[in-house]
Amino acid sequence: MKKQLLRFWQSDKFFKIPILFSVLSAIFILTLLLFFWGSLPDRVPLFYSLFWGEGQLAAKEQLFLLPAVILVTSTVNILIASQLHHLQYVLKRVLTIGLSLIDVIILVTAVNILLIFI
């Protein structure tokens, strides 16, 4: 497993950028949360798929789910991509591009939530 992860990391520069972007996105969101923690109300809008009102609100501690989701999806995608055969590089790239899209969506969501209260 370690050899496969190392080989995956060294195989193509294309894979390094999304992985680093994921880690940096999670660190950036954590930094923003900690920096603006005092200015956040006790309940913040987090669940935008629910109806308008009380259902969308969550405790501000639940904002830490955003970087956690980034790290979990990154880990799962990296493990899946590293287990694929080396000839399946297209699928590996699709996984890493999907990872980057998920990271961007979560990063934009976190920044928009924080901008409401700054």
PDB file of C-alpha atoms in Angstrom:
ATOM      1  CA  MET A   1       0.000   0.000   0.000  1.00  0.00           C
ATOM      2  CA  LYS A   2       2.784   2.443   0.889  1.00  0.00           C
ATOM      3  CA  LYS A   3       4.638   1.613  -2.305  1.00  0.00           C
ATOM      4  CA  GLN A   4       1.511   2.196  -4.361  1.00  0.00           C
ATOM      5  CA  LEU A   5       0.910   5.566  -2.724  1.00  0.00           C
ATOM      6  CA  LEU A   6       4.528   6.576  -3.263  1.00  0.00           C
ATOM      7  CA  ARG A   7       4.438   5.445  -6.880  1.00  0.00           C
ATOM      8  CA  PHE A   8       1.144   7.292  -7.373  1.00  0.00           C
ATOM      9  CA  TRP A   9       2.629  10.480  -5.913  1.00  0.00           C
ATOM     10  CA  GLN A  10       5.714  10.267  -8.148  1.00  0.00           C
ATOM     11  CA  SER A  11       3.922   9.106 -11.288  1.00  0.00           C
ATOM     12  CA  ASP A  12       2.643  12.404 -12.622  1.00  0.00           C
ATOM     13  CA  LYS A  13       2.848  16.051 -11.630  1.00  0.00           C
ATOM     14  CA  PHE A  14      -0.822  16.369 -12.522  1.00  0.00           C
ATOM     15  CA  PHE A  15      -1.772  14.472  -9.368  1.00  0.00           C
ATOM     16  CA  LYS A  16       0.261  16.634  -7.011  1.00  0.00           C
ATOM     17  CA  ILE A  17      -1.581  19.879  -7.721  1.00  0.00           C
ATOM     18  CA  PRO A  18      -5.106  18.715  -6.711  1.00  0.00           C
ATOM     19  CA  ILE A  19      -3.779  16.986  -3.611  1.00  0.00           C
ATOM     20  CA  LEU A  20      -1.885  20.086  -2.502  1.00  0.00           C
ATOM     21  CA  PHE A  21      -4.906  22.238  -3.354  1.00  0.00           C
ATOM     22  CA  SER A  22      -7.073  20.057  -1.106  1.00  0.00           C
ATOM     23  CA  VAL A  23      -4.731  20.362   1.839  1.00  0.00           C
ATOM     24  CA  LEU A  24      -4.291  24.103   1.343  1.00  0.00           C
ATOM     25  CA  SER A  25      -8.063  24.594   1.016  1.00  0.00           C
ATOM     26  CA  ALA A  26      -8.688  22.800   4.296  1.00  0.00           C
ATOM     27  CA  ILE A  27      -5.974  24.819   6.039  1.00  0.00           C
ATOM     28  CA  PHE A  28      -7.345  28.070   4.571  1.00  0.00           C
ATOM     29  CA  ILE A  29     -10.890  27.313   5.748  1.00  0.00           C
ATOM     30  CA  LEU A  30      -9.647  26.378   9.226  1.00  0.00           C
ATOM     31  CA  THR A  31      -7.631  29.588   9.399  1.00  0.00           C
ATOM     32  CA  LEU A  32     -10.625  31.693   8.365  1.00  0.00           C
ATOM     33  CA  LEU A  33     -12.877  29.950  10.873  1.00  0.00           C
ATOM     34  CA  LEU A  34     -10.456  30.462  13.725  1.00  0.00           C
ATOM     35  CA  PHE A  35      -9.764  34.077  12.753  1.00  0.00           C
ATOM     36  CA  PHE A  36     -13.443  35.084  12.508  1.00  0.00           C
ATOM     37  CA  TRP A  37     -14.768  32.764  15.220  1.00  0.00           C
ATOM     38  CA  GLY A  38     -15.640  35.609  17.580  1.00  0.00           C
ATOM     39  CA  SER A  39     -17.702  37.492  14.996  1.00  0.00           C
ATOM     40  CA  LEU A  40     -19.856  34.488  14.086  1.00  0.00           C
ATOM     41  CA  PRO A  41     -23.287  34.121  15.687  1.00  0.00           C
ATOM     42  CA  ASP A  42     -24.219  30.931  17.517  1.00  0.00           C
ATOM     43  CA  ARG A  43     -26.188  29.669  14.509  1.00  0.00           C
ATOM     44  CA  VAL A  44     -25.093  30.085  10.890  1.00  0.00           C
ATOM     45  CA  PRO A  45     -26.711  29.090   7.576  1.00  0.00           C
ATOM     46  CA  LEU A  46     -25.143  25.835   6.428  1.00  0.00           C
ATOM     47  CA  PHE A  47     -27.840  23.634   4.918  1.00  0.00           C
ATOM     48  CA  TYR A  48     -28.863  25.581   1.818  1.00  0.00           C
ATOM     49  CA  SER A  49     -30.776  22.651   0.333  1.00  0.00           C
ATOM     50  CA  LEU A  50     -33.426  22.912   3.058  1.00  0.00           C
ATOM     51  CA  PHE A  51     -36.325  25.348   3.105  1.00  0.00           C
ATOM     52  CA  TRP A  52     -35.649  28.931   4.088  1.00  0.00           C
ATOM     53  CA  GLY A  53     -35.621  29.611   7.793  1.00  0.00           C
ATOM     54  CA  GLU A  54     -34.686  27.711  10.902  1.00  0.00           C
ATOM     55  CA  GLY A  55     -33.977  24.485   9.008  1.00  0.00           C
ATOM     56  CA  GLN A  56     -30.956  25.973   7.251  1.00  0.00           C
ATOM     57  CA  LEU A  57     -29.266  27.044  10.444  1.00  0.00           C
ATOM     58  CA  ALA A  58     -26.616  25.010  12.201  1.00  0.00           C
ATOM     59  CA  ALA A  59     -24.391  25.559  15.201  1.00  0.00           C
ATOM     60  CA  LYS A  60     -21.251  27.429  14.250  1.00  0.00           C
ATOM     61  CA  GLU A  61     -19.180  24.456  15.400  1.00  0.00           C
ATOM     62  CA  GLN A  62     -20.597  22.508  12.467  1.00  0.00           C
ATOM     63  CA  LEU A  63     -18.625  24.735  10.094  1.00  0.00           C
ATOM     64  CA  PHE A  64     -15.657  22.535  10.946  1.00  0.00           C
ATOM     65  CA  LEU A  65     -17.388  19.871   8.869  1.00  0.00           C
ATOM     66  CA  LEU A  66     -16.342  21.727   5.714  1.00  0.00           C
ATOM     67  CA  PRO A  67     -12.569  21.176   6.030  1.00  0.00           C
ATOM     68  CA  ALA A  68     -13.245  17.684   7.372  1.00  0.00           C
ATOM     69  CA  VAL A  69     -15.235  16.834   4.240  1.00  0.00           C
ATOM     70  CA  ILE A  70     -12.372  18.126   2.100  1.00  0.00           C
ATOM     71  CA  LEU A  71      -9.858  15.936   3.905  1.00  0.00           C
ATOM     72  CA  VAL A  72     -12.066  12.837   3.848  1.00  0.00           C
ATOM     73  CA  THR A  73     -12.930  13.128   0.149  1.00  0.00           C
ATOM     74  CA  SER A  74      -9.287  13.805  -0.650  1.00  0.00           C
ATOM     75  CA  THR A  75      -8.152  10.738   1.248  1.00  0.00           C
ATOM     76  CA  VAL A  76     -10.767   8.494  -0.352  1.00  0.00           C
ATOM     77  CA  ASN A  77     -10.048   9.745  -3.879  1.00  0.00           C
ATOM     78  CA  ILE A  78      -6.288   9.422  -3.412  1.00  0.00           C
ATOM     79  CA  LEU A  79      -6.612   5.886  -2.071  1.00  0.00           C
ATOM     80  CA  ILE A  80      -8.903   4.851  -4.918  1.00  0.00           C
ATOM     81  CA  ALA A  81      -6.696   6.464  -7.558  1.00  0.00           C
ATOM     82  CA  SER A  82      -3.557   4.882  -6.131  1.00  0.00           C
ATOM     83  CA  GLN A  83      -5.120   1.412  -6.312  1.00  0.00           C
ATOM     84  CA  LEU A  84      -5.958   1.689 -10.009  1.00  0.00           C
ATOM     85  CA  HIS A  85      -3.754   0.115 -12.642  1.00  0.00           C
ATOM     86  CA  HIS A  86      -1.137   2.446 -14.117  1.00  0.00           C
ATOM     87  CA  LEU A  87      -2.795   2.228 -17.542  1.00  0.00           C
ATOM     88  CA  GLN A  88      -5.992   3.729 -16.160  1.00  0.00           C
ATOM     89  CA  TYR A  89      -4.522   7.207 -15.944  1.00  0.00           C
ATOM     90  CA  VAL A  90      -7.661   8.786 -17.429  1.00  0.00           C
ATOM     91  CA  LEU A  91      -9.767   7.516 -14.535  1.00  0.00           C
ATOM     92  CA  LYS A  92      -7.079   8.673 -12.102  1.00  0.00           C
ATOM     93  CA  ARG A  93      -7.215  12.142 -13.608  1.00  0.00           C
ATOM     94  CA  VAL A  94     -11.010  12.194 -13.519  1.00  0.00           C
ATOM     95  CA  LEU A  95     -10.855  11.383  -9.805  1.00  0.00           C
ATOM     96  CA  THR A  96      -8.362  14.161  -9.126  1.00  0.00           C
ATOM     97  CA  ILE A  97     -10.274  16.696 -11.232  1.00  0.00           C
ATOM     98  CA  GLY A  98     -13.451  15.741  -9.372  1.00  0.00           C
ATOM     99  CA  LEU A  99     -11.563  16.221  -6.144  1.00  0.00           C
ATOM    100  CA  SER A 100     -10.576  19.728  -7.208  1.00  0.00           C
ATOM    101  CA  LEU A 101     -14.171  20.590  -8.119  1.00  0.00           C
ATOM    102  CA  ILE A 102     -15.418  19.399  -4.732  1.00  0.00           C
ATOM    103  CA  ASP A 103     -12.711  21.464  -3.038  1.00  0.00           C
ATOM    104  CA  VAL A 104     -13.656  24.608  -4.951  1.00  0.00           C
ATOM    105  CA  ILE A 105     -17.354  24.186  -4.134  1.00  0.00           C
ATOM    106  CA  ILE A 106     -16.654  23.707  -0.420  1.00  0.00           C
ATOM    107  CA  LEU A 107     -14.158  26.581  -0.363  1.00  0.00           C
ATOM    108  CA  VAL A 108     -16.638  28.964  -2.015  1.00  0.00           C
ATOM    109  CA  THR A 109     -19.363  27.825   0.378  1.00  0.00           C
ATOM    110  CA  ALA A 110     -17.186  28.458   3.427  1.00  0.00           C
ATOM    111  CA  VAL A 111     -16.092  31.883   2.214  1.00  0.00           C
ATOM    112  CA  ASN A 112     -19.674  32.904   1.371  1.00  0.00           C
ATOM    113  CA  ILE A 113     -20.926  31.846   4.793  1.00  0.00           C
ATOM    114  CA  LEU A 114     -18.163  33.803   6.507  1.00  0.00           C
ATOM    115  CA  LEU A 115     -18.682  36.877   4.313  1.00  0.00           C
ATOM    116  CA  ILE A 116     -22.264  37.139   5.545  1.00  0.00           C
ATOM    117  CA  PHE A 117     -21.060  37.906   9.061  1.00  0.00           C
ATOM    118  CA  ILE A 118     -17.887  39.907   8.455  1.00  0.00           C
TER     119      ILE A 118
END
